[in-house]
Tab-separated table of C-alpha atoms and ligand atoms in Angstrom:
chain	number	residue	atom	x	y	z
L	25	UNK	CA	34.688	-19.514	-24.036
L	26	UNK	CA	36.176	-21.271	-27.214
L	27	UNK	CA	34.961	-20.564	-30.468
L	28	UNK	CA	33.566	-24.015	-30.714
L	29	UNK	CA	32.223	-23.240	-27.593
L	30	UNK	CA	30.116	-20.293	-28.331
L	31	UNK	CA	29.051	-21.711	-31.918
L	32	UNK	CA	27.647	-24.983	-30.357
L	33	UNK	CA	26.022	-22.930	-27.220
L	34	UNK	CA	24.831	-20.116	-29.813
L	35	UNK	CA	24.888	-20.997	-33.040
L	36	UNK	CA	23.691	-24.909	-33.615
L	37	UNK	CA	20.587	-26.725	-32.063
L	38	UNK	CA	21.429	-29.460	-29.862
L	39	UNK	CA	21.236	-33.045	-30.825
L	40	UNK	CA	17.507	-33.283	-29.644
L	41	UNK	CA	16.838	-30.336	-31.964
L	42	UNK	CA	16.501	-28.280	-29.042
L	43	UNK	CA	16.484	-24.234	-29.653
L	44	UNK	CA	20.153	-22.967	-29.576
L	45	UNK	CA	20.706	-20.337	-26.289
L	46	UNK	CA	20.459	-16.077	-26.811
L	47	UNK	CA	23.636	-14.609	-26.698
L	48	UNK	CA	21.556	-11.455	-26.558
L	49	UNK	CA	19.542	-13.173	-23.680
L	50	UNK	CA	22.454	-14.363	-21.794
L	51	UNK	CA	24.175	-10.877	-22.326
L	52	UNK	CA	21.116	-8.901	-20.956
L	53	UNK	CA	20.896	-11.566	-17.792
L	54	UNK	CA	24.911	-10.838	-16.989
L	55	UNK	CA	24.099	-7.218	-17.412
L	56	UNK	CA	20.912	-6.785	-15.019
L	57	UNK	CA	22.826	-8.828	-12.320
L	58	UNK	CA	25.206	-6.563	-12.660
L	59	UNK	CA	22.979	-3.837	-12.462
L	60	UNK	CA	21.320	-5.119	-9.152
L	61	UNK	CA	25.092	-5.666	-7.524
L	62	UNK	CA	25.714	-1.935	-7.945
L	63	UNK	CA	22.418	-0.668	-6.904
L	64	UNK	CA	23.674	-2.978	-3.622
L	65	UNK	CA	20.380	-5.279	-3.920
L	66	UNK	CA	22.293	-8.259	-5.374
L	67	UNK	CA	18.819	-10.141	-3.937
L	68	UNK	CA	16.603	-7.819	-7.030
L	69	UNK	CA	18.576	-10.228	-9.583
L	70	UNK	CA	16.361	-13.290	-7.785
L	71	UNK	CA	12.979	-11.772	-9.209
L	72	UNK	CA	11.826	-11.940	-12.272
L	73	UNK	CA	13.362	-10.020	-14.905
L	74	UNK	CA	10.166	-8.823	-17.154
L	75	UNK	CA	6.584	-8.358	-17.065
L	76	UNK	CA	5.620	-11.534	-18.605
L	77	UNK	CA	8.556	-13.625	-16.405
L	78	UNK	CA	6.005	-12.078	-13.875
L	79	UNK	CA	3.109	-12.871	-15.506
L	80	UNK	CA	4.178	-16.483	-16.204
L	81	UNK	CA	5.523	-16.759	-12.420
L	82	UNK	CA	1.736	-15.765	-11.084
L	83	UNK	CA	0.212	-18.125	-12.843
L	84	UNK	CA	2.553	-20.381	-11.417
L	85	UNK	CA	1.972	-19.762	-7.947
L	86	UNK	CA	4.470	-17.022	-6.481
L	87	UNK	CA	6.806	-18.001	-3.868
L	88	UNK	CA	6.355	-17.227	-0.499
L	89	UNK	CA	8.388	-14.165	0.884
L	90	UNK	CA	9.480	-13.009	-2.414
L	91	UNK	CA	8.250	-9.350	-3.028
L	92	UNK	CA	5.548	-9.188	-5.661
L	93	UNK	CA	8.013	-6.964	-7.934
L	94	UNK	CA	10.070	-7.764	-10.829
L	95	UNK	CA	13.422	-6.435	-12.238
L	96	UNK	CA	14.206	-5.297	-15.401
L	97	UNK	CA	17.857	-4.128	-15.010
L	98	UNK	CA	17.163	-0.918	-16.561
L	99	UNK	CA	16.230	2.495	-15.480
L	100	UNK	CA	12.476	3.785	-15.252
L	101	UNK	CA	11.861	6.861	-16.938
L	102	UNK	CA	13.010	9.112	-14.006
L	103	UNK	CA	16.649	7.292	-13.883
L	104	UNK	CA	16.014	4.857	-10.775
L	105	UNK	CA	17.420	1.801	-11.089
L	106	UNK	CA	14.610	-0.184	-9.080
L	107	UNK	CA	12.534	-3.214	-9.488
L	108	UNK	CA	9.247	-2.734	-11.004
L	109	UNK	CA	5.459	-3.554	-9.213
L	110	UNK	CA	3.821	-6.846	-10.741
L	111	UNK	CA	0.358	-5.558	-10.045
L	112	UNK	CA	1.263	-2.095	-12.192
L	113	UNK	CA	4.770	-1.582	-13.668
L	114	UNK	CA	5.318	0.829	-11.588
L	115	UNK	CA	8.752	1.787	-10.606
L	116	UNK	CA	9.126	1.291	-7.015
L	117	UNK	CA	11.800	4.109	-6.068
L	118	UNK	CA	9.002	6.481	-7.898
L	119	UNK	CA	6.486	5.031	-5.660
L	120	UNK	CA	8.282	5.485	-2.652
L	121	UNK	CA	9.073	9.126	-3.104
L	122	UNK	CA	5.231	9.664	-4.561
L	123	UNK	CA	4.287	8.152	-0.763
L	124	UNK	CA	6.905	10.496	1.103
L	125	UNK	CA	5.489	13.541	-0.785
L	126	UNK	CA	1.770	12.719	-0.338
L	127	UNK	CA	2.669	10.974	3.087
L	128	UNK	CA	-0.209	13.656	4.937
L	129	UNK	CA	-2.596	13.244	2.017
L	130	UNK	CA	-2.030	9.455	2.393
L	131	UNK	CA	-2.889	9.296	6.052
L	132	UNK	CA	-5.789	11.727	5.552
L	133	UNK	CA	-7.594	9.485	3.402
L	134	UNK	CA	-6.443	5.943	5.762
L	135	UNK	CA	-8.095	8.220	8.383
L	136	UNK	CA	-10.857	9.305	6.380
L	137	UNK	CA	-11.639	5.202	5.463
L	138	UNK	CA	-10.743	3.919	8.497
L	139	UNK	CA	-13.709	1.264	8.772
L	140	UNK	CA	-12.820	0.020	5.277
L	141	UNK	CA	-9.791	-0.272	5.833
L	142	UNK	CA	-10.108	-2.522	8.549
L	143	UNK	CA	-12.634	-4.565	6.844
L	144	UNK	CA	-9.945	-5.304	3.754
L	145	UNK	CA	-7.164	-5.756	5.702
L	146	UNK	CA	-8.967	-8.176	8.255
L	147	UNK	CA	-10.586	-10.137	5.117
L	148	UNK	CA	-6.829	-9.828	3.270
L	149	UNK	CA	-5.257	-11.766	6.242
L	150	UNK	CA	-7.827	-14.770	6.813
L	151	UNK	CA	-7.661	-14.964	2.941
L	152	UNK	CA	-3.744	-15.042	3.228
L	153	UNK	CA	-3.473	-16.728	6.642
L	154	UNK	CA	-1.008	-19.704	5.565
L	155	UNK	CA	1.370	-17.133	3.577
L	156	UNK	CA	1.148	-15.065	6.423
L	157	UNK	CA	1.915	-17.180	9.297
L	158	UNK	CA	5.411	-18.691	7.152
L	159	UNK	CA	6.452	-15.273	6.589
L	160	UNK	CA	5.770	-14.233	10.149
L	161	UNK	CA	7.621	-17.114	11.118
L	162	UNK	CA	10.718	-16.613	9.246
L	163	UNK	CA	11.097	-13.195	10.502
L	164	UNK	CA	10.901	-15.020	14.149
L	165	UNK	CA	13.547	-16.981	13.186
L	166	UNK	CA	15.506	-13.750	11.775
L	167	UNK	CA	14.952	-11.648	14.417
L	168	UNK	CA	15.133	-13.806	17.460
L	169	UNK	CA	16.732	-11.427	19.823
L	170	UNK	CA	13.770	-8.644	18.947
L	171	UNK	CA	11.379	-11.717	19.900
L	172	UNK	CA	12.788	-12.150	22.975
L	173	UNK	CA	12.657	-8.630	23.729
L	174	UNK	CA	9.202	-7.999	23.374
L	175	UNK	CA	8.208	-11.048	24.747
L	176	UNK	CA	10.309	-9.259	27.754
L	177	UNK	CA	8.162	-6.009	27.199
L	178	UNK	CA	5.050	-8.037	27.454
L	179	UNK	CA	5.942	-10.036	30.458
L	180	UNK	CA	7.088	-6.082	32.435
L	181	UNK	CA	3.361	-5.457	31.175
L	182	UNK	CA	1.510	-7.574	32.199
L	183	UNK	CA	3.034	-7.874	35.741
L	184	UNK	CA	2.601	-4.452	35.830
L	185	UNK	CA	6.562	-3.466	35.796
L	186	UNK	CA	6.722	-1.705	32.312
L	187	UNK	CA	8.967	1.611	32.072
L	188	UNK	CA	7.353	3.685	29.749
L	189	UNK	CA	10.536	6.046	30.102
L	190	UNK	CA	12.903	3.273	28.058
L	191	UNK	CA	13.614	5.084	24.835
L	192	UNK	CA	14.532	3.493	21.061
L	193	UNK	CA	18.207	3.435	22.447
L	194	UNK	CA	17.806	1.575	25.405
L	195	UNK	CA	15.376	-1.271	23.466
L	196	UNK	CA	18.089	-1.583	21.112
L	197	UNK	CA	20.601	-1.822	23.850
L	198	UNK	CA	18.754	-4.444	25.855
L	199	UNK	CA	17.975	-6.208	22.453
L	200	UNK	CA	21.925	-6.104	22.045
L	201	UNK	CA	22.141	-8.046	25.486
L	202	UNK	CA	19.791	-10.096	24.331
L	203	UNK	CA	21.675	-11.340	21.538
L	204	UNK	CA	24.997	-11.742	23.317
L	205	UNK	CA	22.863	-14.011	25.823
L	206	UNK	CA	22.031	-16.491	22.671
L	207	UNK	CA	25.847	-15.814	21.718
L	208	UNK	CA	26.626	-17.061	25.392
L	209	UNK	CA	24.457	-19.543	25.746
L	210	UNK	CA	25.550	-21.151	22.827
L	211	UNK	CA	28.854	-21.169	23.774
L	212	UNK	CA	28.423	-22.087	27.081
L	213	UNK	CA	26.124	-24.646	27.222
L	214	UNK	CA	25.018	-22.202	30.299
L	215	UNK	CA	21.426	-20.641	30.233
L	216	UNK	CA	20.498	-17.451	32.016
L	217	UNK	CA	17.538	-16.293	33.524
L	218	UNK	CA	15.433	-13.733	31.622
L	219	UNK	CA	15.566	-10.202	31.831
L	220	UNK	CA	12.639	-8.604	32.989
L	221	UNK	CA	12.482	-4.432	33.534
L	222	UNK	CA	12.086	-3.718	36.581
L	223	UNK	CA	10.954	-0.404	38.651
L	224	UNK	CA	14.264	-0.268	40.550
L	225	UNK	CA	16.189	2.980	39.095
L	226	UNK	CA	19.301	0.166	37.906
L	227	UNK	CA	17.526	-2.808	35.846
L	228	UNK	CA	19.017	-5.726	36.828
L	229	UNK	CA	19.205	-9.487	35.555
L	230	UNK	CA	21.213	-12.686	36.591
L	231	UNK	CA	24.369	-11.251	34.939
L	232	UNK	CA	24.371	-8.374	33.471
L	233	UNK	CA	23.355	-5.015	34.790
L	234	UNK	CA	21.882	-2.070	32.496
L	235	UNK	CA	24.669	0.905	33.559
L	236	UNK	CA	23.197	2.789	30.315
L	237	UNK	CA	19.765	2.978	31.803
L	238	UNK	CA	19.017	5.128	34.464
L	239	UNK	CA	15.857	7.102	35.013
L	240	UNK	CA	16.375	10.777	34.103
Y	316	ZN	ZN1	11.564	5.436	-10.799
């Protein structure tokens, strides 16, 4: 930037009298994206960057998907460098580690309120259904190939072929099949048919076999 540059942006009003930018402003917004880059959450710089940004952004009508949080750039109190809750301030890294610590206490209480619970939560989503149902839907379209597997799971259930014996590893590795079906298919113009578990010790489909999965 010139120096005719920076005195027009910073120092002079506009032609429609406008107010002249912040340096300071401008300075603090390069330095929290910054700070989100290195925390490796270049997404945090997307929220808003103070309380009343927050504030203002409620009132507003928050966008859909976007975590109710906002981020300041700077660290909380204990040195996190974390966005903040909207409903409280709250640092969320603090909040986090406050759950893990308390995480028996926590479930104690859930247990202990289990009705009311219920009651909220089922109130919460009818009163939410429309955010809901767009946020549910984008993670469909995110996560098609763990869609497809547990629309898999369900069909093995209901037609009575389910192996409760598959472990994390082999959903992962059939969800991995999965995807390189959609990667084929694609390519190929060819589709397959589905995979379905089966009883047989060897799962089988159309094309690929499971040599991973046996029962042990
Ligand atoms: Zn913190």
């Amino acid at each position: 930037m010139t120096a005719y540059q920076f005195a027009v942006r910073y120092l002079l009003y506009c032609s429609n009298q406008h107010r002249r930018g912040s340096y300071r402003r401008d300075m603090m917004q390069d330095k929290r994206t910054q700070a989100a880059v290195d925390a490796g959450h270049p997404e945090w710089a997307e929220l808003p960057a103070t309380k009343h940004a927050a504030r203002v952004l409620r009132a507003e009508g928050w966008p859909i998907g976007m975590p109710k949080q906002f981020f300041t750039g700077l660290p909380c109190r204990e040195g996190h460098i974390s966005p903040k809750a909207r409903s409280d301030s709250r640092c969320i890294e603090c909040q986090r580690i406050y759950t893990a610590k308390n995480a028996e206490r926590i479930k104690a209480y859930f247990q202990a309120n289990i009705d009311k619970h219920r009651v909220q939560d089922r109130r919460r989503r009818k009163k939410n259904r429309a955010t809901i149902r767009v946020v549910e839907r984008r993670w469909d379209e995110a996560n098609k190939s763990k869609v497809r597997l547990y629309a898999a799971q369900r069909r093995a259930l209901e037609a009575n072929a389910a192996l409760p014996w598959l472990t994390d590893e082999h959903l992962s590795e059939i969800e991995a099949i999965y995807s390189e079906r959609a990667r084929l298919t694609e390519e190929t113009g060819l589709s397959t048919t589905s995979i379905i578990a089966s009883r047989s010790s060897t799962p089988t489909c159309a094309v690929f076999t499971f040599p991973g999965i046996s029962k042990s």
